[in-house]
Each structure stands twice: as C-alpha cells, then as structure tokens.
PDB file of C-alpha atoms in Angstrom:
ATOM      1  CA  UNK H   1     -78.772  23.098  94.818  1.00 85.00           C
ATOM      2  CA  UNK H   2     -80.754  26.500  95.190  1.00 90.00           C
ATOM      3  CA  UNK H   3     -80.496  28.945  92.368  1.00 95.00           C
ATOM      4  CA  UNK H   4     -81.335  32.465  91.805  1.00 94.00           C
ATOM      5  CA  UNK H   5     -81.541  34.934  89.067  1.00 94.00           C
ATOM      6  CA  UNK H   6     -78.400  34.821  87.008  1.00 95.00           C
ATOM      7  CA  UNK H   7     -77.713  31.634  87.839  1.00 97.00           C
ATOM      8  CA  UNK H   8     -76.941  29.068  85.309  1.00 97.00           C
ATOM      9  CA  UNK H   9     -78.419  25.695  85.291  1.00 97.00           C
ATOM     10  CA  UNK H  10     -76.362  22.948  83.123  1.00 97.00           C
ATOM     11  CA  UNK H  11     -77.257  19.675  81.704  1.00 97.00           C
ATOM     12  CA  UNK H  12     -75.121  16.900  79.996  1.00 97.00           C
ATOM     13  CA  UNK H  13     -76.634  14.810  77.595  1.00 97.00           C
ATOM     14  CA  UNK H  14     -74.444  11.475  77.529  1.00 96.00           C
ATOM     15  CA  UNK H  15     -74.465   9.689  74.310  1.00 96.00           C
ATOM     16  CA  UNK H  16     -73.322   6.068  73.259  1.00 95.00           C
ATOM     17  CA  UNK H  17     -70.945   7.539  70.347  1.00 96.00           C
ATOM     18  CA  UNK H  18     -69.998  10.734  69.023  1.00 98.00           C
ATOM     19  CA  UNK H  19     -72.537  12.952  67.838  1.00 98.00           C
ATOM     20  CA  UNK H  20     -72.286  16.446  65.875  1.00 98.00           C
ATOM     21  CA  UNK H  21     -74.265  18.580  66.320  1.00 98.00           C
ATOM     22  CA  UNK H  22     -75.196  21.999  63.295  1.00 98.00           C
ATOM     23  CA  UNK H  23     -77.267  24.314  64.620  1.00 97.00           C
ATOM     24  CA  UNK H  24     -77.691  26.400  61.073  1.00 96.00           C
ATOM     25  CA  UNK H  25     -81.067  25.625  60.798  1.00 96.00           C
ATOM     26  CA  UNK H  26     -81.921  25.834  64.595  1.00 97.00           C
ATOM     27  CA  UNK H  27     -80.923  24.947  68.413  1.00 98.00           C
ATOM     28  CA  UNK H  28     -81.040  21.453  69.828  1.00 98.00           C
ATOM     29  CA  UNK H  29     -83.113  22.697  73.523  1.00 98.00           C
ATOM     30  CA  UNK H  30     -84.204  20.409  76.147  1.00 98.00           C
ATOM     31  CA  UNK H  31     -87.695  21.390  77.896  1.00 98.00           C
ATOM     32  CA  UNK H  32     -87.595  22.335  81.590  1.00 97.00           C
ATOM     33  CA  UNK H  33     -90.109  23.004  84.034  1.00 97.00           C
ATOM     34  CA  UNK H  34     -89.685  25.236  86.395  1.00 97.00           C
ATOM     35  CA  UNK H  35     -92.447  25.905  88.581  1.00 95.00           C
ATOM     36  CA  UNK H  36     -95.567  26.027  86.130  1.00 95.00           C
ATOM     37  CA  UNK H  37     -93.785  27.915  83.328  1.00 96.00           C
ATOM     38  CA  UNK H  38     -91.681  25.752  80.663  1.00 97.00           C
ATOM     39  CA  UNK H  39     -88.491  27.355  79.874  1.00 98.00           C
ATOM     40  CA  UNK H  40     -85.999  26.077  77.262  1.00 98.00           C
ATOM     41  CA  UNK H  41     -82.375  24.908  77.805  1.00 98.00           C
ATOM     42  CA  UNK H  42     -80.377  25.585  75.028  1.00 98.00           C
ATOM     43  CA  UNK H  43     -77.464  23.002  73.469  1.00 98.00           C
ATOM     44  CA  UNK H  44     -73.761  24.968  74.409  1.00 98.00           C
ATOM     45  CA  UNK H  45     -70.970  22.441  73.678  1.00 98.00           C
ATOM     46  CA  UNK H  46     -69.810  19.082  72.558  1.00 98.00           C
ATOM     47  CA  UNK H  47     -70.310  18.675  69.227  1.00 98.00           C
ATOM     48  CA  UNK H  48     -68.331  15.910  68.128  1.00 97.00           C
ATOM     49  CA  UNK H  49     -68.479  14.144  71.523  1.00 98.00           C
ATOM     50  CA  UNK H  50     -70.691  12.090  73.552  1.00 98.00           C
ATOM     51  CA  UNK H  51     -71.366  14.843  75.564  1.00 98.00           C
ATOM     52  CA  UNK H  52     -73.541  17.464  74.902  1.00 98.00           C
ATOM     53  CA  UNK H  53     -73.841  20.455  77.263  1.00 98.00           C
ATOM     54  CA  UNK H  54     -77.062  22.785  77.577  1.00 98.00           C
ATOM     55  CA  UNK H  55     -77.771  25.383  79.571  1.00 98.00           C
ATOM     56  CA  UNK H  56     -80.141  27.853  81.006  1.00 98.00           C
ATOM     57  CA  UNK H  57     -80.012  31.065  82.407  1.00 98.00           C
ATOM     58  CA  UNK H  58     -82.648  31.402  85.913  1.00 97.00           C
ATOM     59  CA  UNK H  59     -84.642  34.983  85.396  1.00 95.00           C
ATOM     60  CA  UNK H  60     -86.155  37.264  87.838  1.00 92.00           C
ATOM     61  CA  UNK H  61     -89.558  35.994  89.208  1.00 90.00           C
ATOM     62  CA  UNK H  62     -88.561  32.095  88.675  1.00 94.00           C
ATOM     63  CA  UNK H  63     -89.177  30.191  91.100  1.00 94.00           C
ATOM     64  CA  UNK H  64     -89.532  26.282  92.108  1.00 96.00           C
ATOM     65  CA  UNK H  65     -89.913  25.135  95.461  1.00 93.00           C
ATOM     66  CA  UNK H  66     -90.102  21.241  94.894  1.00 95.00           C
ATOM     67  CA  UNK H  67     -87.259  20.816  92.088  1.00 96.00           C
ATOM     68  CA  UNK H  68     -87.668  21.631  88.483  1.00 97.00           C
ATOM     69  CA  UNK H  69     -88.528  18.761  85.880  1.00 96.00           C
ATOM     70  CA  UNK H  70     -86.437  17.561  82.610  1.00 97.00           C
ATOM     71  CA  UNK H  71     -88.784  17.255  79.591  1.00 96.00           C
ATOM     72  CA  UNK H  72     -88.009  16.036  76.150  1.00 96.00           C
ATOM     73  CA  UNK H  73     -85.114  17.020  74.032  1.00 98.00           C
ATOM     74  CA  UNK H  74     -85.261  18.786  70.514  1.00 98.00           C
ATOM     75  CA  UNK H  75     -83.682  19.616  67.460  1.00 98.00           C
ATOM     76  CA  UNK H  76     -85.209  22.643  67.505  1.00 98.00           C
ATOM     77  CA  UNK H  77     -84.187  22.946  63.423  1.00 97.00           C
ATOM     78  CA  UNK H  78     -80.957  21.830  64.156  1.00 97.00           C
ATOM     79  CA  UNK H  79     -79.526  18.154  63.560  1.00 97.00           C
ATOM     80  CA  UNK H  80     -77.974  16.392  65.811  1.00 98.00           C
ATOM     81  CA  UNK H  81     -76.028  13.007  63.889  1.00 97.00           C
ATOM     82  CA  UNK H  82     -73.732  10.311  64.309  1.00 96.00           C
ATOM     83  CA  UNK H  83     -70.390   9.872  62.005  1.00 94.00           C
ATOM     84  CA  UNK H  84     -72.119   7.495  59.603  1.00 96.00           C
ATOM     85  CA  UNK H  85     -75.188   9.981  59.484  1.00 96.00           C
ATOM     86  CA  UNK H  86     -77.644   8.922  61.164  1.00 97.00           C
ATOM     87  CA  UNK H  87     -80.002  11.496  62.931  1.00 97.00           C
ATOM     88  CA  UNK H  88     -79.555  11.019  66.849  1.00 97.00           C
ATOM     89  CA  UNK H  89     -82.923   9.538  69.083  1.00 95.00           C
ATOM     90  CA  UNK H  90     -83.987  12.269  71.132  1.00 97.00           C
ATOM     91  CA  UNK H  91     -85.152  10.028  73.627  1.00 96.00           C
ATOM     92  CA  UNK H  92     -83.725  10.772  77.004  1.00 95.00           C
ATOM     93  CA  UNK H  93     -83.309   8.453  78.784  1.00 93.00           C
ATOM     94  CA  UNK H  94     -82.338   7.521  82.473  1.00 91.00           C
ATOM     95  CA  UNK H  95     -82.458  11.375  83.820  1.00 94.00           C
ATOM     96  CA  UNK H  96     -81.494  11.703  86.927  1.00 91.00           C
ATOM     97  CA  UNK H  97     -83.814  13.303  89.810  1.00 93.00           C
ATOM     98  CA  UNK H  98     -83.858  17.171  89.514  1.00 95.00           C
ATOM     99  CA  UNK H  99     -85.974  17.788  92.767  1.00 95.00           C
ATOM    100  CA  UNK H 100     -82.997  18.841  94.963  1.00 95.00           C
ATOM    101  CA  UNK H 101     -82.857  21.301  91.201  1.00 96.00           C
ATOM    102  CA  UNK H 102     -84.836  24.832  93.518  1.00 95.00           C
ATOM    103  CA  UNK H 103     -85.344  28.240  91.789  1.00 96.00           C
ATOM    104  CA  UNK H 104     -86.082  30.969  94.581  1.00 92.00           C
ATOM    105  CA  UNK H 105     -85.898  34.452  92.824  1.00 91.00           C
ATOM    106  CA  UNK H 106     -87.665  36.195  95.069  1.00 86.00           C
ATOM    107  CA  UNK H 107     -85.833  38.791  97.390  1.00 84.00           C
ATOM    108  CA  UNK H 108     -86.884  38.466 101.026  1.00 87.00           C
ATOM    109  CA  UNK H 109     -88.953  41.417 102.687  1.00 90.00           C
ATOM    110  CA  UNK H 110     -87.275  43.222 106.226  1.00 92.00           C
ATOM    111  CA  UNK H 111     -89.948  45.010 108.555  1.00 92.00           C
ATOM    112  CA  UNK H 112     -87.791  47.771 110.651  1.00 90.00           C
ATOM    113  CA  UNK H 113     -89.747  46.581 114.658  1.00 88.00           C
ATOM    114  CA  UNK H 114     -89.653  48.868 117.871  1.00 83.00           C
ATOM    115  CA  UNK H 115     -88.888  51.773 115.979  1.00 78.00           C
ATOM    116  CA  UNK H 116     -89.630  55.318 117.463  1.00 75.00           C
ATOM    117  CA  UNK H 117     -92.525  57.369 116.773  1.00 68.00           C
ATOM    118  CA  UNK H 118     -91.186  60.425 116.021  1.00 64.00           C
ATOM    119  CA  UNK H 119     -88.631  60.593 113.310  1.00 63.00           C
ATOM    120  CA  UNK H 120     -87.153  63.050 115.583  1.00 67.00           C
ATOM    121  CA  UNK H 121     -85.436  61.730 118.189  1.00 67.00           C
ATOM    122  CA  UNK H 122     -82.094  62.757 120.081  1.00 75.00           C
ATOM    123  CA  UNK H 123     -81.975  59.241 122.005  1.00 80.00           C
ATOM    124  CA  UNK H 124     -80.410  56.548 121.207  1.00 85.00           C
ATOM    125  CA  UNK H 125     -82.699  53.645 120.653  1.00 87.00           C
ATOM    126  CA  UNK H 126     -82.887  49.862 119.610  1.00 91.00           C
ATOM    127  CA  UNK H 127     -84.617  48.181 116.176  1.00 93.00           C
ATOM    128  CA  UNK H 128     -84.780  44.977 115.383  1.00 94.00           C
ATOM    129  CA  UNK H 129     -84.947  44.217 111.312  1.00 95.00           C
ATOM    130  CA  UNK H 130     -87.404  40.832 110.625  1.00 95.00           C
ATOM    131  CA  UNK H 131     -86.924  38.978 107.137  1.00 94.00           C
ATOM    132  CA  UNK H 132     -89.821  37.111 105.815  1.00 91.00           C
ATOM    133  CA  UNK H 133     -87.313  34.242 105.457  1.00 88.00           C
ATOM    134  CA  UNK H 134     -83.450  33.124 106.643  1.00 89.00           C
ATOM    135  CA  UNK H 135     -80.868  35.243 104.946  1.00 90.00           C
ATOM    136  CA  UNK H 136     -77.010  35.565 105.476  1.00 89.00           C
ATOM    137  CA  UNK H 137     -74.524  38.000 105.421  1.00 90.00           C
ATOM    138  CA  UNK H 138     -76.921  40.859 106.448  1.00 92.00           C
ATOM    139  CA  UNK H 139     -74.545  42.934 108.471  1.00 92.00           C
ATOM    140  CA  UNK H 140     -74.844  46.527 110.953  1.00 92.00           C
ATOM    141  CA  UNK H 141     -72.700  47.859 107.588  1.00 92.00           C
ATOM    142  CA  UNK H 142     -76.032  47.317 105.387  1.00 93.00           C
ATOM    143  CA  UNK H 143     -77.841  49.655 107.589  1.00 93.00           C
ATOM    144  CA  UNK H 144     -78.199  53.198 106.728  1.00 92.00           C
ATOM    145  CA  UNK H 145     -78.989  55.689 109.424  1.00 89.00           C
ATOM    146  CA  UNK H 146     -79.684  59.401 108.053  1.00 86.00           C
ATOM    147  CA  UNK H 147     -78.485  61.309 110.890  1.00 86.00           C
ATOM    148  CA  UNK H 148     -77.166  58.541 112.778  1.00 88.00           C
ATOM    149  CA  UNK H 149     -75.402  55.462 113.005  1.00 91.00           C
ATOM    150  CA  UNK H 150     -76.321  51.761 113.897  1.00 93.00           C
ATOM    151  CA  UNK H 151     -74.073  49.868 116.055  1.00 92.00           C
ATOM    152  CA  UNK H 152     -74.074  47.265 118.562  1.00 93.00           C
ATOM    153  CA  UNK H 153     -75.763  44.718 116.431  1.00 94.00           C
ATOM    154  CA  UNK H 154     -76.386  41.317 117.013  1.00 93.00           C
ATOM    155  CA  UNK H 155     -78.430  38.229 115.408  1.00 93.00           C
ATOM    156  CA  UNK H 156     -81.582  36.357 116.925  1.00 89.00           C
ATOM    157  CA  UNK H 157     -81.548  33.694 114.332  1.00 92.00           C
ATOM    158  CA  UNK H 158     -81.102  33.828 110.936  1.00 90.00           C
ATOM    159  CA  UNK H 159     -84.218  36.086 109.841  1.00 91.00           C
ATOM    160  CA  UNK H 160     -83.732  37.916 113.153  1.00 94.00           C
ATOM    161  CA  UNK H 161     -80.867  40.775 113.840  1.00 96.00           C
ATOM    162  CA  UNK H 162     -80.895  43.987 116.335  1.00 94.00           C
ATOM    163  CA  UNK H 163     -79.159  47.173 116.341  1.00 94.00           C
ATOM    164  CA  UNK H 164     -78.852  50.095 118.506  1.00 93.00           C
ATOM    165  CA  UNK H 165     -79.413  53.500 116.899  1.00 90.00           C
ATOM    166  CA  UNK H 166     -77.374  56.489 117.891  1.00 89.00           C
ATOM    167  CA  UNK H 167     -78.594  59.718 116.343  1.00 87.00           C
ATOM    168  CA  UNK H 168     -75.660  62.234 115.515  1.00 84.00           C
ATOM    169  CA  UNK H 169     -77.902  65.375 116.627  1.00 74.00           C
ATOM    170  CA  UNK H 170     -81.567  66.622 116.774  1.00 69.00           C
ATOM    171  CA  UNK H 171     -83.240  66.259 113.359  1.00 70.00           C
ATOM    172  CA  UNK H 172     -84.916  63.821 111.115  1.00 79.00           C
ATOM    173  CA  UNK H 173     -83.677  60.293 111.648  1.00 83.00           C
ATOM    174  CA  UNK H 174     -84.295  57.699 108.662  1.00 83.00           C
ATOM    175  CA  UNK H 175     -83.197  53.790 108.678  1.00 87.00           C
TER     176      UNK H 175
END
C-alpha cells in the first residue's frame, strides 16, 4: 500500500515457540529503510506469543517511491527469550517483499490557470486548478472565492478540475 504521514506501518515477527519479551533495559526495533534514511520500528505486542508486533509511525517529509526495505532485528537492551531461557536469534528470516511498502509525504502543488488579470473583475470567469500529481476528493467546496463564489465545476482527469467564478460585486476577487 501507499502511506502518508501519520500512517502506521506494522510488522509481525513469527516465531517457532513462544517468546517473552522485557523491555526494562531497552526496545526490541527492527531497522527499516525508507528512502535513504533508516528509521526504527519499535516491538508493540506479543510477548508471550509467537507473534511479535512492531510498528512505526510515517513522518512528514518521508518518502519512498520503490518500497521500503526490512533490515535486521534488535534487542535494542531489551531481551527477547524462550520459556526455558534461552535468548531468541534475531535472525529474520524469510521476509516477505516490502516494495509494494510506498511512503509519499509530500502534499501535491495546484497552479490557479486562465485566471484574470485584474483582481478586479465584475465578470464572471473560468479557472482551471492543475496538481503536480493525481489527487481525489478535491471538490468546487475546497475553493474559496473572496468576493465570489465558484460553481459549475467539473474534472479533466484526475490532476485536472475547472470552475466558473462568479464575483458577488465590484471589488477585489481572491481564489
């Protein structure tokens, strides 16, 4: 899938028995990639089972256009053991392909086209809004007209929508 800022990305580490897991000393992480950076996701749940849950929160300016990449797992300080007491191999093994795993976190750009000269206008007149990539749900209710109103509005493709501008009276018009 495609995730933004916010979202959470969650990975389940299956093991062959039981394992508990104390993080007083420390949290068991797994190393991501995403992009260039490495980022850290962090052991949640499970303890006690054979599967253990970490996660990772996406931030703002994160992003990963060919699929993010599962590195090695760590106690971190923590310890992660068996009933009998025996620390846990860390060695991941079998992980599954992460590069349908994107990270887009940045906000498409809108240019405002075939808007009037003058900020002045008494006319009603057409714009057309151009995103520097597909978006959805953009709608004539996300346009704000200072002295006017949009209406008649209408989609090109999916980074390309029109509306007609109505001013309410002479003065300055902002979209």
């Amino acid at each position: 899938g495609s995730y933004k800022a916010g979202d959470t990305l969650s990975f389940t580490v299956n093991t062959s028995e039981n394992v508990t897991v104390v993080t007083t000393g420390g949290t068991p992480q797994i190393a991501l990639t995403i992009g260039s950076t490495t980022r850290q996701a962090t052991y949640t749940t499970g303890t006690g089972t054979s599967a253990l849950v970490f996660s990772y929160t996406v931030q703002a300016s994160e992003t990963d256009t060919d699929g993010i990449s599962v590195g090695t797992l760590s106690a971190n300080g923590g310890t992660l053991k068996d009933a009998a007491g025996n620390d846990m191999n860390l060695t991941l093994n079998s992980v599954g392909s992460t590069a349908a795993v994107l990270v887009d976190t940045t906000a498409p750009t809108v240019s405002i086209q075939n808007a009037p000269t003058a900020v002045n206008s008494t006319s009603p007149f057409s714009v057309t809004f151009e995103f520097s990539e597909d978006v959805s749900g953009f709608a004539v209710g996300d346009i704000l007209v200072t002295n006017g109103f949009a209406g008649n509005f209408t989609t090109t493709d999916a980074n390309t929508y029109s509306a007609d501008i109505t001013p309410d009276a002479g003065g300055n018009i902002a979209i």
